[in-house]
Coordinates of C-alpha atoms in Angstrom, one line a residue:
X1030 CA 15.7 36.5 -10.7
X1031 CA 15.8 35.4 -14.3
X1032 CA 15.9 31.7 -13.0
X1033 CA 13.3 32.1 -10.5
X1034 CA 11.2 33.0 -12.8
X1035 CA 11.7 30.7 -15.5
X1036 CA 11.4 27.5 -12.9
X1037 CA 8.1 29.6 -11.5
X1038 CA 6.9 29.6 -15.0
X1039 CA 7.6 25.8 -15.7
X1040 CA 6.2 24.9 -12.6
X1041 CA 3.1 26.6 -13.7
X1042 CA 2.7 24.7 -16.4
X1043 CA 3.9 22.0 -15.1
X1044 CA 0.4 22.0 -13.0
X1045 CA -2.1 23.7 -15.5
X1046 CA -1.0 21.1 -18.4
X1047 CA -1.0 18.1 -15.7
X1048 CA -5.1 19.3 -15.0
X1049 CA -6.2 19.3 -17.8
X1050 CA -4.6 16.1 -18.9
X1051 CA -6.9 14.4 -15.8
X1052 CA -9.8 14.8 -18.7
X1053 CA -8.1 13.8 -21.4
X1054 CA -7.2 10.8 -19.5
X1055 CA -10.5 9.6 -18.6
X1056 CA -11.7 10.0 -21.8
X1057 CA -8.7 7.9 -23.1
X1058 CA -9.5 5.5 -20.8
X1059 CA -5.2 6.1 -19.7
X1060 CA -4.0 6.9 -16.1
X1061 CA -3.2 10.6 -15.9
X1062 CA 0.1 9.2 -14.6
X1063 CA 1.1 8.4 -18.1
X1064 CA 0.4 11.5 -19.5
X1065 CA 2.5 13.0 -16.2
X1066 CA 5.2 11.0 -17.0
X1067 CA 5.5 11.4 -21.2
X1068 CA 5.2 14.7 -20.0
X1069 CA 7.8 14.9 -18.2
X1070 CA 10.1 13.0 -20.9
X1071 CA 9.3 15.9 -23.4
X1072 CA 10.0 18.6 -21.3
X1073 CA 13.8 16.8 -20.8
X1074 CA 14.5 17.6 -24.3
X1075 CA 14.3 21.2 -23.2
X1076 CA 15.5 20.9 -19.7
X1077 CA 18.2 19.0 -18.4
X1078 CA 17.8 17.6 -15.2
X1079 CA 19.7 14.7 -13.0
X1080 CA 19.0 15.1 -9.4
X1081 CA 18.1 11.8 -8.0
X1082 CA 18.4 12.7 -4.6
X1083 CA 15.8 15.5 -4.9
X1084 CA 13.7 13.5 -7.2
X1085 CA 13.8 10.6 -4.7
X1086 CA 12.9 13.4 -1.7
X1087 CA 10.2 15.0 -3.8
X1088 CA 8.9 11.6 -4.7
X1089 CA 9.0 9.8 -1.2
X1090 CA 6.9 13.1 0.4
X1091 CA 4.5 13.1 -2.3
X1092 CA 4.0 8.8 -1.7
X1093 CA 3.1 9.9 2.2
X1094 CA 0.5 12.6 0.8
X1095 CA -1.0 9.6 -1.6
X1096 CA -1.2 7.5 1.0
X1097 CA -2.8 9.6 3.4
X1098 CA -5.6 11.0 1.0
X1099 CA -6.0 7.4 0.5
X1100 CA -6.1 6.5 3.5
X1101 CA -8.7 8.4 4.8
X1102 CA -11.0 8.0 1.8
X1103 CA -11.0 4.3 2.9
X1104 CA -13.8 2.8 4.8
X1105 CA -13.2 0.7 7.1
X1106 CA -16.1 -1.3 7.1
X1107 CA -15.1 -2.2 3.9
X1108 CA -11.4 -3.2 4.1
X1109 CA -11.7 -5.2 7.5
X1110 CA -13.5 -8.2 5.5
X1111 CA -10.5 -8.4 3.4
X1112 CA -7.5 -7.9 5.8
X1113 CA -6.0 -11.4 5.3
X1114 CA -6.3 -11.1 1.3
X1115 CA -5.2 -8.0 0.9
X1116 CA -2.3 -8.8 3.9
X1117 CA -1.3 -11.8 2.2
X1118 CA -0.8 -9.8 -1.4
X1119 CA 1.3 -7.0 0.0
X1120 CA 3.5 -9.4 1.9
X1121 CA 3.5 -13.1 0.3
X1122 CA 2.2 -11.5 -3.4
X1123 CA 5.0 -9.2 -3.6
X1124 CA 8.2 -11.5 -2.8
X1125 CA 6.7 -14.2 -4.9
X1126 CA 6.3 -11.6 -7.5
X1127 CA 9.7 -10.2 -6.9
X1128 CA 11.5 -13.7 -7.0
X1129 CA 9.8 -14.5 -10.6
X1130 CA 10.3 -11.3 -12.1
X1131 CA 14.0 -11.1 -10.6
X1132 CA 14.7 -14.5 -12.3
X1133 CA 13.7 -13.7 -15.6
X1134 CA 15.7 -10.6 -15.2
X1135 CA 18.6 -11.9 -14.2
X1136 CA 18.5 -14.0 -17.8
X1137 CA 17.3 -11.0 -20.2
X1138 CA 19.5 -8.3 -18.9
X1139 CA 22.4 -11.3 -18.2
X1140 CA 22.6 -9.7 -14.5
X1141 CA 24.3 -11.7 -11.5
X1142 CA 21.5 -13.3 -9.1
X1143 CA 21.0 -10.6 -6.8
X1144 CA 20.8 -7.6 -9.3
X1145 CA 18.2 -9.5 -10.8
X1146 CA 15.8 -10.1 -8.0
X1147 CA 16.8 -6.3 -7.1
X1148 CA 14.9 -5.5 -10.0
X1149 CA 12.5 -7.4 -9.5
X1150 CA 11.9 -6.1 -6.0
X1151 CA 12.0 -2.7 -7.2
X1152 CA 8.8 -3.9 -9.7
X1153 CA 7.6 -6.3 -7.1
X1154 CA 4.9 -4.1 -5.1
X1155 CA 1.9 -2.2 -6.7
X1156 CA 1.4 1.2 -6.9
X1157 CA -0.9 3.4 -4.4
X1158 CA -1.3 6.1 -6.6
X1159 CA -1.8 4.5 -9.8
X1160 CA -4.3 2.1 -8.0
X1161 CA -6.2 5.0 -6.5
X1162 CA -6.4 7.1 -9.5
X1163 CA -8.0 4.1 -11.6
X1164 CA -9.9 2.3 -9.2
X1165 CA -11.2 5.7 -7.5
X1166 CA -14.4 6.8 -10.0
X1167 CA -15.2 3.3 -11.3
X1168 CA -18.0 1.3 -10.2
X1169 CA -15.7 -2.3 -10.0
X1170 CA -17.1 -4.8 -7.5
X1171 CA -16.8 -2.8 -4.0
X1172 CA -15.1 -6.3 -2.3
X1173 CA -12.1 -6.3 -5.0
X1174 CA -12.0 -2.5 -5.0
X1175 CA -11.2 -2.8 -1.4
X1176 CA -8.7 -5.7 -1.5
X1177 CA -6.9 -3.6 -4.0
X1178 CA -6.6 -0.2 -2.6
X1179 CA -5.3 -2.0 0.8
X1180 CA -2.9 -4.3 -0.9
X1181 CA -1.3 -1.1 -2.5
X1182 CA -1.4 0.8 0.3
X1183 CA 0.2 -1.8 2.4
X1184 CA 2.6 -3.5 -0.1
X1185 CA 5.3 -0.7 0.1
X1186 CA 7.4 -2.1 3.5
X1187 CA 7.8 -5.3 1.9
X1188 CA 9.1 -3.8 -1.7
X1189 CA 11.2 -1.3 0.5
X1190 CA 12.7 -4.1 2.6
X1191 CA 13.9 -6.1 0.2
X1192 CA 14.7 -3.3 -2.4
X1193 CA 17.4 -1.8 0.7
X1194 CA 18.5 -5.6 1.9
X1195 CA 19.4 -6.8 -1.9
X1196 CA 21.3 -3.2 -2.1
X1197 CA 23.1 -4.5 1.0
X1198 CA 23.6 -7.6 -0.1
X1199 CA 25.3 -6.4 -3.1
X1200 CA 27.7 -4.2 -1.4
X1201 CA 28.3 -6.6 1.8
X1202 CA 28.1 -10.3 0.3
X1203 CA 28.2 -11.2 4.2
X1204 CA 25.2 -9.4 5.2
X1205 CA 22.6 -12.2 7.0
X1206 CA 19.2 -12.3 5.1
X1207 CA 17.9 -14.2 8.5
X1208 CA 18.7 -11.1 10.2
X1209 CA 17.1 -8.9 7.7
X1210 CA 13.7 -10.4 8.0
X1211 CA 13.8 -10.0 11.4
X1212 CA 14.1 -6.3 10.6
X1213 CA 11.1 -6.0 8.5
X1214 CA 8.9 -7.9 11.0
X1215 CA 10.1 -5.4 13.4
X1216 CA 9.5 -2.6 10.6
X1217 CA 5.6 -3.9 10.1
X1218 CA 5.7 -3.6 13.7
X1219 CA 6.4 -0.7 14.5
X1220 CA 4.5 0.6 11.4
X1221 CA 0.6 -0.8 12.7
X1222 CA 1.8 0.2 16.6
X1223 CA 2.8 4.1 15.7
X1224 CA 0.2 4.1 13.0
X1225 CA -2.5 3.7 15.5
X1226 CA -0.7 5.5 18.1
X1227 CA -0.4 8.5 16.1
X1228 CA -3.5 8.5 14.5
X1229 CA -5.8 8.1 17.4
X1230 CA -3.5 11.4 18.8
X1231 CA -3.8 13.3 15.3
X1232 CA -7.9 13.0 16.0
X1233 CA -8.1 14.0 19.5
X1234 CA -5.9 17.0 18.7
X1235 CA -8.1 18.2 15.6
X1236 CA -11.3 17.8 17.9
X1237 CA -10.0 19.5 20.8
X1238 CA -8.0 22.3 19.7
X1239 CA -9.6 25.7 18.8
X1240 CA -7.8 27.2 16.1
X1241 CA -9.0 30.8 14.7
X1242 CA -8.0 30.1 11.3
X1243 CA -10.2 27.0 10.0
X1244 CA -8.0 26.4 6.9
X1245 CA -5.3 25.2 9.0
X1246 CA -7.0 22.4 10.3
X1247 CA -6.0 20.4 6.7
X1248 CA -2.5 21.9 7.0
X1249 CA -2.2 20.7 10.4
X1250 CA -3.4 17.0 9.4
X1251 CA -1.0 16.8 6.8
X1252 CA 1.9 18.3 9.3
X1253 CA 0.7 14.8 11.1
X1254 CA 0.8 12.9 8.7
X1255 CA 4.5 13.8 7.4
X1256 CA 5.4 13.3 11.4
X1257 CA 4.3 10.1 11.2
X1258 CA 6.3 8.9 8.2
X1259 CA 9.3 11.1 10.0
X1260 CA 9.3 9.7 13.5
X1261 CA 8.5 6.0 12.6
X1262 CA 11.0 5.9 9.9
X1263 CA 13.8 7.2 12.5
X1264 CA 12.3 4.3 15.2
X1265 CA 13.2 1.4 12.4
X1266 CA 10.0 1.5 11.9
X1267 CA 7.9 1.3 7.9
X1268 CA 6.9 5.1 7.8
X1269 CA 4.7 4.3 4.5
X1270 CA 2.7 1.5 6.3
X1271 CA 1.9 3.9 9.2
X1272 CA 1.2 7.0 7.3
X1273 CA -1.7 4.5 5.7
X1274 CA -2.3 2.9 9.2
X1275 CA -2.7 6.1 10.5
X1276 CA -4.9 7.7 7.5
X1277 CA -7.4 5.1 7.9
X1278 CA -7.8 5.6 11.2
X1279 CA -7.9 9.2 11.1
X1280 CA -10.7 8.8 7.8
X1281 CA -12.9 6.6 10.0
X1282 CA -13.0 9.0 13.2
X1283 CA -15.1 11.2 13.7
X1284 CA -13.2 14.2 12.8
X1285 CA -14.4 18.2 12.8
X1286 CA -13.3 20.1 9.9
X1287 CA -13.8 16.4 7.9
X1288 CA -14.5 18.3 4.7
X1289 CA -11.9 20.7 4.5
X1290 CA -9.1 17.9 5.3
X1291 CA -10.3 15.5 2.6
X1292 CA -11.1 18.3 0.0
X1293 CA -7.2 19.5 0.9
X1294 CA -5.7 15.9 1.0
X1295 CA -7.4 15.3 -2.7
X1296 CA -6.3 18.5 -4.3
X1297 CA -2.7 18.5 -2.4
X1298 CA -2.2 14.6 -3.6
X1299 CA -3.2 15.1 -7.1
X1300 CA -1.0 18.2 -6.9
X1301 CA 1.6 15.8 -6.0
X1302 CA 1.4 13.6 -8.2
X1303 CA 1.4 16.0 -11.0
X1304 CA 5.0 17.2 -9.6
X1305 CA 6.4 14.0 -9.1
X1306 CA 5.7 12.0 -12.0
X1307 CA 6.7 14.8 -13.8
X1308 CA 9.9 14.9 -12.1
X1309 CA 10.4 11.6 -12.7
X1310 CA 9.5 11.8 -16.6
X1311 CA 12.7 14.5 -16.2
X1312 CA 14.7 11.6 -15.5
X1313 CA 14.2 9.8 -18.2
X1314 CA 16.5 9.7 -21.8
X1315 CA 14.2 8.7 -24.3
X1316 CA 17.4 7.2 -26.4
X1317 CA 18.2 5.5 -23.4
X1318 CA 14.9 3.9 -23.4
X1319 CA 15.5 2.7 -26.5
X1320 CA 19.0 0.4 -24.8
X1321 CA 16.2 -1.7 -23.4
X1322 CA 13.3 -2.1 -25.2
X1323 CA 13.2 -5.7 -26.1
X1324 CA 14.4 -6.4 -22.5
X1325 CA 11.7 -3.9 -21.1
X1326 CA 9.0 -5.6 -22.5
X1327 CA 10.0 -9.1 -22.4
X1328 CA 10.1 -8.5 -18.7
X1329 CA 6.8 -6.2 -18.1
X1330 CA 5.2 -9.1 -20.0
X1331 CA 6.3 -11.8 -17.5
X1332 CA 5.3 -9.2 -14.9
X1333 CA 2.1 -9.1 -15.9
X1334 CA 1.3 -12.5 -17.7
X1335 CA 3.4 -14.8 -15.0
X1336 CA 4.9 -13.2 -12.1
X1337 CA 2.2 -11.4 -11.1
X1338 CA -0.4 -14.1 -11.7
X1339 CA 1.1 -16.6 -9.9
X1340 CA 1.9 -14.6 -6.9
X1341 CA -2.3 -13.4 -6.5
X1342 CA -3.0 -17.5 -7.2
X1343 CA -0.8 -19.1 -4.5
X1344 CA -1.2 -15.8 -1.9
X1345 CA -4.9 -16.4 -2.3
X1346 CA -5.0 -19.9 -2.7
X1347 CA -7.6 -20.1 0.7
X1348 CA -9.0 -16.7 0.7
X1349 CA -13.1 -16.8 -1.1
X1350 CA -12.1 -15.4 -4.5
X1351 CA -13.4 -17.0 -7.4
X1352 CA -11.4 -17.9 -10.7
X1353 CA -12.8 -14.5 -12.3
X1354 CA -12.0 -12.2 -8.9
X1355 CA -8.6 -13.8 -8.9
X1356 CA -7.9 -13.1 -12.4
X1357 CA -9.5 -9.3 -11.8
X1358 CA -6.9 -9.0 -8.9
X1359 CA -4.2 -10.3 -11.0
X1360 CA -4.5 -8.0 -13.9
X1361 CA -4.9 -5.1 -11.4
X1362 CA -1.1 -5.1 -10.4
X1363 CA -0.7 -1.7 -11.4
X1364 CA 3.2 0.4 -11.0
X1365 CA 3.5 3.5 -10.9
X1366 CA 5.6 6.3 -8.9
X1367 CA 7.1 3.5 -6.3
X1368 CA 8.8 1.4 -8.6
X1369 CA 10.5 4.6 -10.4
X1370 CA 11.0 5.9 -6.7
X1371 CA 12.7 2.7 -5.9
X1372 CA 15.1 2.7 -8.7
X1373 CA 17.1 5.8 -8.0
X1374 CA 18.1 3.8 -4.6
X1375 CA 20.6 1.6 -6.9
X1376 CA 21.8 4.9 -8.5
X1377 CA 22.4 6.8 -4.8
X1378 CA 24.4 3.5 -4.1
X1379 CA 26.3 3.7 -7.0
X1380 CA 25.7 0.1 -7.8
X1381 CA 27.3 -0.8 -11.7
X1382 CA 23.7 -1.5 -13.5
X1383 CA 22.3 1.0 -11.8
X1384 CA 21.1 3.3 -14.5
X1385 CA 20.5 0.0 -16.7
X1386 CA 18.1 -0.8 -14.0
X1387 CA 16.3 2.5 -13.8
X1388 CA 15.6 2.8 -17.4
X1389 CA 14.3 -0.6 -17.2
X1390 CA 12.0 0.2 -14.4
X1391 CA 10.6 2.8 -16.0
X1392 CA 9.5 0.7 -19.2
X1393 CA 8.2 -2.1 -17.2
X1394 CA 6.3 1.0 -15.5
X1395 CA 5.5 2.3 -18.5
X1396 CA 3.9 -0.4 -20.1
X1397 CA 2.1 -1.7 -16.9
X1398 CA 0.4 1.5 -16.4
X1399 CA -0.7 1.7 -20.3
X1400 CA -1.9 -1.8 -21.0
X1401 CA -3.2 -2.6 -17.5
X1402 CA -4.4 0.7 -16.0
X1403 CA -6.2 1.3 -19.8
X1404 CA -8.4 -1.9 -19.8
X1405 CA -9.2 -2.1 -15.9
X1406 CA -12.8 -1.3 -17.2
X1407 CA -12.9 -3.5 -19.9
X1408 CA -11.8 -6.5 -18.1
X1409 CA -14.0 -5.9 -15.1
X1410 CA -16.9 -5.4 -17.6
X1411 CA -16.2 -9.2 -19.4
X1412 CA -16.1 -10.8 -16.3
X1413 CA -19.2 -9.7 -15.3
X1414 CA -17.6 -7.9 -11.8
X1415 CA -18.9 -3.9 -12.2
X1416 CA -21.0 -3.4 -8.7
X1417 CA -23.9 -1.7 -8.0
X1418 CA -25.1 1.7 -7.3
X1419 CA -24.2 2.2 -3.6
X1420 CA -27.1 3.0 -1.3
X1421 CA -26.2 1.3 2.1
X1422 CA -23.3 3.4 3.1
X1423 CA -23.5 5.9 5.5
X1424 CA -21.0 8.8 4.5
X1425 CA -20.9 11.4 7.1
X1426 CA -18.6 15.2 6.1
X1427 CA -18.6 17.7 8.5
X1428 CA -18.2 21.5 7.4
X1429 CA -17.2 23.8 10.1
X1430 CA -18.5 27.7 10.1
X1431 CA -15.6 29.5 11.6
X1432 CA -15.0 30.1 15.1
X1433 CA -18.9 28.8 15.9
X1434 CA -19.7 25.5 17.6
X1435 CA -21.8 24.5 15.0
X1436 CA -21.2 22.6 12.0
X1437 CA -22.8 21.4 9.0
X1438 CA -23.0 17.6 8.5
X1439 CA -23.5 15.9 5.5
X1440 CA -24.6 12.3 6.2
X1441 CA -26.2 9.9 3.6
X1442 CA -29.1 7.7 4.6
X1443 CA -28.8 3.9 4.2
X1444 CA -32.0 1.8 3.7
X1445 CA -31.8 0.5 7.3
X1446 CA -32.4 3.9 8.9
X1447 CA -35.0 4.9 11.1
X1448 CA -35.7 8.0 9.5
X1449 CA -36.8 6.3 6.3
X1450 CA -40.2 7.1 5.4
X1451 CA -40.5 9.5 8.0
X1452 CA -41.7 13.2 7.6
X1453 CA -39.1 15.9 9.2
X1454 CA -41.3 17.4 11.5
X1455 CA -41.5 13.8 13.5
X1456 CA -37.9 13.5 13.6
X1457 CA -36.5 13.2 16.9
X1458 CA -33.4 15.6 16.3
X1459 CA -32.1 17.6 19.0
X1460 CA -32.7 20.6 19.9
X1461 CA -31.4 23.8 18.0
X1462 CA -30.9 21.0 15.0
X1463 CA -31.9 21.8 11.7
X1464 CA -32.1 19.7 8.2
X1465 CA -30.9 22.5 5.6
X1466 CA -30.7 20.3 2.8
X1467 CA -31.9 16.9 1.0
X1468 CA -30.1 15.7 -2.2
X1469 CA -32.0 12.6 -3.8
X1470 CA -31.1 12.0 -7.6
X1471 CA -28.5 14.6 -7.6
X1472 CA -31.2 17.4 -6.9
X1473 CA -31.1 19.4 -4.2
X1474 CA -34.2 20.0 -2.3
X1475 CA -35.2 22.5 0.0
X1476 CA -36.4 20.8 3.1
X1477 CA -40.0 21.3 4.9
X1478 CA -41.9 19.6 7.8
X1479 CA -43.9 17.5 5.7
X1480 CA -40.6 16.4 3.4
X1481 CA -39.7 12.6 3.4
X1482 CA -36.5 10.9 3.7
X1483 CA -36.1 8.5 1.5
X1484 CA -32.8 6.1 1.7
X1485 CA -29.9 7.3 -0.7
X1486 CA -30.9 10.6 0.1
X1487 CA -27.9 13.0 1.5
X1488 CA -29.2 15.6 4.2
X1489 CA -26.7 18.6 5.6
X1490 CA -27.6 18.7 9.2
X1491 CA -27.0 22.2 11.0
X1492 CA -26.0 21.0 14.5
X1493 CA -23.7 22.4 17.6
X1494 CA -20.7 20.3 18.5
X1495 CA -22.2 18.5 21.6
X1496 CA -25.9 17.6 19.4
X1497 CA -23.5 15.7 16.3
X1498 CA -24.0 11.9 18.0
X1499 CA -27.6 12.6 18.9
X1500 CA -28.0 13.6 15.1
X1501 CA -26.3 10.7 13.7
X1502 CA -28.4 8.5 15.6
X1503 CA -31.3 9.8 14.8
X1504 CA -30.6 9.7 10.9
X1505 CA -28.4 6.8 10.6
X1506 CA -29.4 4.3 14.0
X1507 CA -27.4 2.4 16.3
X1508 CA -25.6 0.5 12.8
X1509 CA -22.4 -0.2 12.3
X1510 CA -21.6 3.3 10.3
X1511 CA -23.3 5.2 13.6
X1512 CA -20.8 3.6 15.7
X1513 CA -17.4 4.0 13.5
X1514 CA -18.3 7.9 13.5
X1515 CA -19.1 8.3 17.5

């Protein structure tokens, strides 16, 4: 009992410290990952702790409950623009990234050809939680925002590929890397097809079932969302491409009990995050660090002055980016958990460098997520590329009250609705339908007939089940946002 309490205390504060360290971050200007991760690293001088294969468990369940709250906090009005960009970074970005870096690895670290580019595909892809924690509350131009956040959710499969093929190549020199690329196409395959699949399932479940307990609707998208990862991954399929595939899906539907799940999903993936950078931080010997730190930064500084550079410039090289965009996108290579994640695979194998390769990892990560994630702002500022104030975007939450039929809805108006400029009392809502609520400059009003809607305005709309469509259209208009929701 002595035990379970002691790891019930640390993981305690394991979670209270990691918090408050959020603010600290912010006002540092640091990812909280950082501070997760140095965390971590002192705690080891108290705690000993070697378990790759739980870390690597720990840390490939909390990647699918990243992705999944980032998933469905993506629009997809916004990301369609910029599939081929952000398609051609997590696929063609990331194995020229992972050949350059692997070179110059191979060279510092005096490693044989294919334990170099194995490092450098372990550092190739960027990371979805770092990317999402940075990007999330700043107000970067909305276009690049969006190519980011789906280049690092989609850039995993490839890093994965060739982080288990180079692996395989190491321990069977006769193992055909023709073949293997077949294998990932089949693996992005079957990622998009079960993605969809599962997702479209996941929302016609949530809507139609009646559960009596309304805080299990969150549990039981998350249960989908592991199931995702789980049954594609045993398919030979990429279970981190469909977990995203099916996120976004699932964030753009329109889904009852919409506020609870992403209110869960955002609390459960910072908790994550928390656990696992921590446990990762465990991992780490400062002194080893120490082995490598010429070699780490010589290498996180072609990483993030050459390698990565070069891969946005010739990935991009017809997409409509601008020299400034391009350089934004460039700088915005952030690693994080997956690279770290990536790197106990070589020590499961039992592969000679293996630990040489982890600590390494976890410099290059290191310094990637300080220098990088801490002037994100700065750079976006010089290049003139912050965006403006959003006002166009219809964001639609729905709160469900128990075992009722009604719900509250929380839509925001965009300046093309037809309910701008127009009292409430000649609003043609449906019947039993009822505007509780209007927040304009982050005041809330209390609503009357003769109130206004202005657009950027957010309304909670009290509405059965069967009057939610006829609401939305009444608010929001036969648009583009209308129709993604219906």
């Amino acid at each position: 009992m002595e035990l379970i309490g002691a790891l019930l205390f640390l993981l305690s504060v394991m979670l209270i410290i990691g918090v408050l360290t959020t603010k600290f971050s912010s006002r540092l200007g640091l990812p909280a990952l950082i501070l997760f991760l140095l965390g971590g690293m002192i705690l080891n001088q108290f705690i000993y702790f070697d378990n790759v294969q739980m870390t690597q468990f720990i840390g490939t369940l909390a990647l699918i409950i990243i992705l999944f709250d980032g998933g469905t906090q993506t629009k997809w009005g916004r990301i369609r623009p910029i599939l081929g960009p952000a398609s051609s970074l997590a696929t063609v970005g990331v194995l020229i990234t992972s050949f350059a870096t692997g070179i110059a690895a191979m060279y510092i670290l005096d490693f044989s050809l294919l334990e170099g580019l194995l490092l450098g595909a372990i550092v190739g892809s960027t990371d979805a939680a770092a990317v999402f924690s940075v990007l999330g509350n700043k107000n970067f131009n909305k276009r690049l925002t969006s190519t980011l956040e789906a280049e690092s959710g989609s850039n995993d499969p490839m890093a994965v590929f060739l982080t288990v093929i180079l692996i395989e190549m190491i321990q069977i020199p006769e193992t055909s890397i023709w073949i293997a690329f077949g294998g990932f196409f089949l693996q992005m395959g079957l990622g998009l097809i079960l993605g969809m699949a599962l997702g479209k399932i996941t929302v016609f479940v949530i809507n139609k079932i009646n559960l009596d307990i309304s805080g299990l609707y969150p549990v039981l998208a998350m249960g989908a969302a592991v199931f995702t990862y789980a049954v594609t991954d045993s398919l030979g399929g990429s279970g981190l491409l469909a977990v995203y595939v099916m996120a976004v899906f699932v964030g753009n539907s329109d889904l009852t009990h919409r506020f609870s799940i992403l209110r869960f999903n955002e609390g459960f993936a910072w908790m994550m995050q928390i656990v696992m950078f921590t446990l990762l931080g465990l991992l780490v010997f400062p002194k080893q660090l120490t082995d490598v730190l010429w070699e780490g930064i010589l290498i996180a500084i072609i990483l993030m002055f050459i390698a990565r550079p070069i891969a946005v410039f010739i990935s991009m090289v017809f997409m409509k980016f601008d020299l400034k965009q391009k350089l934004f996108i460039s700088w915005a290579g952030l690693k994080g958990a997956v690279p770290i994640v990536l790197a106990t695979y070589p020590i499961i194998a039992g592969l000679e460098n293996s630990n040489l390769i982890f600590n390494t990892v976890f410099f290059v990560v290191l310094i990637s997520a300080l220098i990088q994630g801490s002037t994100l702002s700065w750079l976006a500022e010089k290049l003139r590329l912050t965006g403006a104030e959003e006002d166009g975007n219809a964001s639609i939450e729905l709160i469900n009250l128990g075992n009722t039929d009604s719900e509250i809805m929380k839509i925001s108006i965009p300046k093309n609705s037809p309910a701008v400029g127009i009292t409430l009392i000649d609003l043609k809502l449906p019947d039993d339908t009822l505007i509780i609520g209007i927040n304009r400059n982050k005041k809330l009003m209390t609503p009357t007939g003769t109130s206004i809607l202005a657009k950027g305005d957010t309304v909670f709309v009290l509405s059965d089940k069967e009057n939610r469509k006829a609401a939305k259209l009444a608010l929001l208009g036969s648009n583009e946002e209308t129709e993604m929701y219906t």
